[in-house]
Amino acid sequence: MTDQPLAVALVSGGLDSMVSAASAVEAGYRLLALSVDYNQRHRIELAAAARVAETLGAERHIVLPLDLSAFGGSALTADIAVPKDGVQPGIPVTYVPARNTIFLSLALGWAEAAGARDLYIGVNALDYSGYPDCRPEFVAGFEHLAELATKAGAEGERFRIRAPLQHMTKADIVREGTRLGLDLGISWSCYDPVMQGDDALHCGACDSCRLRALGFEEAGIADPTRYA
């Protein structure tokens, strides 16, 4: 038996979730990795999530099917074009309604069942695309909700929502991933993959690609991403 505590980390396959989950490992947690197959336009990120979970030595990696395209309402889950004109003010059409609330709820259920009390999520409130569910207020609010919503919380056990990247810029995140010794090239950020035969490339023009590329540029670290 090990005295190391368990943590559930949301692992999308993206750069931020990779660095967040790696932070859990560095902090001494045994890792349970949760990815959600929500029929997203960029489902190729799930292959990256599997690579990340394996690289970080996750004890278990669950890919949970939950088809949010049944709801639509987002360029990632409906037939709506992904913007390619640069990051604009306001909440973009790539926002998936209540996504982080839904995903954290799933992670909370697994955490309670597994005996984990720490949940890791790779949100950040600085270099993000205007999503309301990336704000510190959201993270704090969900942590309070976890206390009210669970048997463990009712019995006085506290869940902690760990958002280690909360106040980092994308450049900070690139530097942190590099410090942690991660191969950042195995992560996937693009919302609208470009296929060349059986090979998938980052489009280089969606908000997520732009923020990723700028992060490497501002960090002064070579970008391993393959763009179309």
Short mmCIF file of C-alpha atoms in Angstrom, two decimals:
data_model
loop_
_atom_site.label_atom_id
_atom_site.label_comp_id
_atom_site.label_asym_id
_atom_site.label_seq_id
_atom_site.Cartn_x
_atom_site.Cartn_y
_atom_site.Cartn_z
CA MET A 1 0.00 0.00 0.00
CA THR A 2 1.11 3.55 -0.62
CA ASP A 3 0.55 6.62 1.51
CA GLN A 4 0.33 8.81 -1.59
CA PRO A 5 -3.10 10.44 -1.96
CA LEU A 6 -5.15 10.15 -5.13
CA ALA A 7 -6.14 13.05 -7.37
CA VAL A 8 -8.53 13.10 -10.31
CA ALA A 9 -7.28 15.27 -13.16
CA LEU A 10 -9.32 16.38 -16.14
CA VAL A 11 -7.10 15.56 -19.12
CA SER A 12 -8.42 16.86 -22.42
CA GLY A 13 -5.22 16.26 -24.34
CA GLY A 14 -4.49 19.98 -24.46
CA LEU A 15 -1.42 21.83 -23.27
CA ASP A 16 -3.04 23.31 -20.18
CA SER A 17 -4.57 20.08 -18.87
CA MET A 18 -1.27 18.27 -19.46
CA VAL A 19 0.69 20.76 -17.36
CA SER A 20 -2.05 20.80 -14.70
CA ALA A 21 -2.03 17.00 -14.38
CA ALA A 22 1.77 16.96 -14.30
CA SER A 23 1.58 19.42 -11.40
CA ALA A 24 -0.49 16.87 -9.50
CA VAL A 25 2.15 14.22 -10.08
CA GLU A 26 4.92 16.58 -8.97
CA ALA A 27 2.92 17.36 -5.83
CA GLY A 28 3.01 13.67 -4.94
CA TYR A 29 -0.45 12.52 -6.01
CA ARG A 30 -1.29 9.22 -7.66
CA LEU A 31 -3.12 10.18 -10.81
CA LEU A 32 -6.56 9.24 -12.07
CA ALA A 33 -7.06 10.82 -15.51
CA LEU A 34 -10.52 11.66 -16.83
CA SER A 35 -11.25 12.62 -20.43
CA VAL A 36 -14.68 13.21 -21.93
CA ASP A 37 -15.64 12.19 -25.44
CA TYR A 38 -18.37 14.77 -25.95
CA ASN A 39 -18.47 14.33 -29.73
CA GLN A 40 -16.34 17.42 -30.04
CA ARG A 41 -15.23 18.61 -33.45
CA HIS A 42 -11.62 18.02 -32.43
CA ARG A 43 -12.05 14.46 -31.10
CA ILE A 44 -8.45 13.86 -32.13
CA GLU A 45 -7.56 15.47 -28.80
CA LEU A 46 -8.62 12.19 -27.13
CA ALA A 47 -5.64 10.42 -28.70
CA ALA A 48 -3.45 13.13 -27.20
CA ALA A 49 -5.18 12.63 -23.84
CA ALA A 50 -4.25 8.94 -23.93
CA ARG A 51 -0.63 9.87 -24.67
CA VAL A 52 -0.59 12.37 -21.81
CA ALA A 53 -2.15 9.95 -19.31
CA GLU A 54 0.39 7.26 -20.22
CA THR A 55 3.31 9.69 -20.09
CA LEU A 56 2.29 10.90 -16.62
CA GLY A 57 1.86 7.37 -15.30
CA ALA A 58 -1.85 7.62 -14.55
CA GLU A 59 -3.08 4.61 -12.60
CA ARG A 60 -6.25 4.69 -14.64
CA HIS A 61 -7.50 6.72 -17.61
CA ILE A 62 -11.23 6.83 -18.23
CA VAL A 63 -12.60 8.24 -21.49
CA LEU A 64 -16.24 8.86 -20.69
CA PRO A 65 -18.74 9.17 -23.57
CA LEU A 66 -21.17 12.07 -23.18
CA ASP A 67 -22.53 13.38 -26.46
CA LEU A 68 -22.95 17.13 -25.98
CA SER A 69 -23.63 17.54 -29.69
CA ALA A 70 -27.19 16.54 -28.76
CA PHE A 71 -27.42 20.00 -27.15
CA GLY A 72 -25.31 21.91 -29.69
CA GLY A 73 -24.89 25.60 -29.04
CA SER A 74 -21.15 25.69 -29.75
CA ALA A 75 -18.82 25.64 -32.74
CA LEU A 76 -17.21 22.60 -31.11
CA THR A 77 -20.43 20.56 -30.95
CA ALA A 78 -22.60 21.88 -33.80
CA ASP A 79 -22.33 22.84 -37.47
CA ILE A 80 -20.99 26.32 -36.69
CA ALA A 81 -17.76 27.61 -38.21
CA VAL A 82 -14.76 27.92 -35.90
CA PRO A 83 -13.59 31.57 -35.94
CA LYS A 84 -10.21 32.11 -37.62
CA ASP A 85 -9.92 35.92 -37.43
CA GLY A 86 -7.98 36.18 -34.18
CA VAL A 87 -9.02 36.35 -30.53
CA GLN A 88 -11.88 38.80 -30.10
CA PRO A 89 -13.43 40.33 -26.96
CA GLY A 90 -16.46 38.64 -25.47
CA ILE A 91 -17.42 34.99 -25.19
CA PRO A 92 -16.71 33.19 -28.51
CA VAL A 93 -18.86 30.59 -30.26
CA THR A 94 -16.32 27.92 -29.26
CA TYR A 95 -17.68 28.18 -25.71
CA VAL A 96 -19.46 24.90 -24.90
CA PRO A 97 -22.41 25.60 -22.58
CA ALA A 98 -21.51 24.71 -18.97
CA ARG A 99 -18.69 22.41 -20.11
CA ASN A 100 -16.38 22.80 -17.14
CA THR A 101 -19.30 22.50 -14.73
CA ILE A 102 -20.31 19.24 -16.40
CA PHE A 103 -16.76 17.90 -16.53
CA LEU A 104 -15.95 18.80 -12.92
CA SER A 105 -19.20 17.16 -11.82
CA LEU A 106 -18.09 13.93 -13.51
CA ALA A 107 -14.64 14.23 -11.95
CA LEU A 108 -16.23 14.86 -8.55
CA GLY A 109 -18.31 11.69 -8.86
CA TRP A 110 -15.24 9.61 -9.67
CA ALA A 111 -13.21 11.30 -6.93
CA GLU A 112 -15.81 10.53 -4.28
CA ALA A 113 -16.12 6.92 -5.44
CA ALA A 114 -12.33 6.44 -5.54
CA GLY A 115 -11.60 8.19 -2.26
CA ALA A 116 -9.82 11.13 -3.89
CA ARG A 117 -10.41 14.60 -2.49
CA ASP A 118 -8.37 16.67 -4.93
CA LEU A 119 -9.49 17.53 -8.46
CA TYR A 120 -7.11 19.11 -10.98
CA ILE A 121 -8.32 21.27 -13.86
CA GLY A 122 -6.19 23.25 -16.32
CA VAL A 123 -8.19 26.49 -16.45
CA ASN A 124 -6.48 29.87 -16.45
CA ALA A 125 -7.96 33.35 -16.30
CA LEU A 126 -5.29 35.37 -18.11
CA ASP A 127 -4.57 33.99 -21.59
CA TYR A 128 -7.96 32.41 -22.23
CA SER A 129 -10.67 32.93 -24.81
CA GLY A 130 -13.24 34.63 -22.61
CA TYR A 131 -14.86 31.51 -21.16
CA PRO A 132 -16.77 32.25 -17.93
CA ASP A 133 -16.03 28.79 -16.54
CA CYS A 134 -12.29 29.50 -16.42
CA ARG A 135 -12.55 32.27 -13.82
CA PRO A 136 -11.35 31.95 -10.19
CA GLU A 137 -14.92 32.68 -9.04
CA PHE A 138 -16.11 29.59 -10.88
CA VAL A 139 -13.42 27.39 -9.33
CA ALA A 140 -14.22 28.66 -5.83
CA GLY A 141 -17.95 28.26 -6.43
CA PHE A 142 -17.60 24.67 -7.60
CA GLU A 143 -15.45 23.81 -4.59
CA HIS A 144 -18.27 25.03 -2.34
CA LEU A 145 -20.77 23.07 -4.43
CA ALA A 146 -18.71 19.90 -3.98
CA GLU A 147 -19.01 20.29 -0.22
CA LEU A 148 -22.81 20.56 -0.45
CA ALA A 149 -23.39 17.94 -3.14
CA THR A 150 -21.59 14.88 -1.78
CA LYS A 151 -21.85 12.37 1.05
CA ALA A 152 -18.18 12.98 1.80
CA GLY A 153 -18.82 16.73 2.04
CA ALA A 154 -21.83 16.23 4.29
CA GLU A 155 -19.63 14.13 6.58
CA GLY A 156 -17.09 16.93 6.90
CA GLU A 157 -14.54 15.92 4.26
CA ARG A 158 -13.36 18.70 2.01
CA PHE A 159 -12.85 18.53 -1.73
CA ARG A 160 -10.24 20.84 -3.23
CA ILE A 161 -10.41 22.07 -6.81
CA ARG A 162 -6.80 22.57 -7.82
CA ALA A 163 -6.27 25.02 -10.67
CA PRO A 164 -2.47 25.40 -10.66
CA LEU A 165 -2.46 27.42 -13.89
CA GLN A 166 -5.17 29.84 -12.79
CA HIS A 167 -3.05 32.98 -12.86
CA MET A 168 -0.51 31.99 -15.51
CA THR A 169 -0.19 33.36 -19.01
CA LYS A 170 0.19 30.86 -21.85
CA ALA A 171 3.91 31.66 -21.89
CA ASP A 172 4.08 30.86 -18.17
CA ILE A 173 2.36 27.54 -18.86
CA VAL A 174 4.84 26.68 -21.62
CA ARG A 175 7.72 27.50 -19.28
CA GLU A 176 6.18 25.43 -16.48
CA GLY A 177 5.65 22.46 -18.76
CA THR A 178 9.26 22.74 -19.89
CA ARG A 179 10.44 22.92 -16.28
CA LEU A 180 8.45 19.76 -15.54
CA GLY A 181 10.30 18.01 -18.36
CA LEU A 182 7.20 17.42 -20.47
CA ASP A 183 7.17 16.75 -24.19
CA LEU A 184 4.65 19.49 -24.98
CA GLY A 185 4.50 18.35 -28.59
CA ILE A 186 2.31 15.37 -27.65
CA SER A 187 -0.51 17.69 -26.53
CA TRP A 188 -3.27 18.88 -28.85
CA SER A 189 -4.87 22.35 -28.82
CA CYS A 190 -6.48 22.95 -32.23
CA TYR A 191 -10.27 23.30 -32.46
CA ASP A 192 -10.39 22.62 -36.21
CA PRO A 193 -7.81 19.99 -37.22
CA VAL A 194 -6.52 19.88 -40.79
CA MET A 195 -6.12 16.37 -42.16
CA GLN A 196 -3.34 15.53 -44.59
CA GLY A 197 -4.01 11.92 -45.45
CA ASP A 198 -4.07 10.12 -42.12
CA ASP A 199 -2.04 12.88 -40.49
CA ALA A 200 -3.67 15.63 -38.40
CA LEU A 201 -2.15 19.10 -38.18
CA HIS A 202 -3.04 22.13 -36.07
CA CYS A 203 -4.86 24.67 -38.26
CA GLY A 204 -2.76 27.54 -36.86
CA ALA A 205 -5.62 30.06 -37.14
CA CYS A 206 -8.26 29.22 -34.49
CA ASP A 207 -8.12 30.99 -31.12
CA SER A 208 -6.61 27.97 -29.41
CA CYS A 209 -3.82 27.62 -31.99
CA ARG A 210 -3.06 31.35 -31.84
CA LEU A 211 -2.81 31.33 -28.05
CA ARG A 212 -0.64 28.21 -28.13
CA ALA A 213 1.76 29.61 -30.72
CA LEU A 214 1.99 32.95 -28.93
CA GLY A 215 2.74 31.16 -25.66
CA PHE A 216 5.76 29.40 -27.13
CA GLU A 217 6.90 32.59 -28.84
CA GLU A 218 6.66 34.72 -25.70
CA ALA A 219 8.30 31.99 -23.61
CA GLY A 220 11.22 31.91 -26.02
CA ILE A 221 10.87 28.14 -26.38
CA ALA A 222 10.80 26.31 -29.71
CA ASP A 223 7.25 25.35 -30.67
CA PRO A 224 7.06 21.59 -31.44
CA THR A 225 3.53 21.92 -32.83
CA ARG A 226 2.93 20.90 -36.45
CA TYR A 227 0.74 23.56 -38.09
CA ALA A 228 -0.93 23.33 -41.47
#
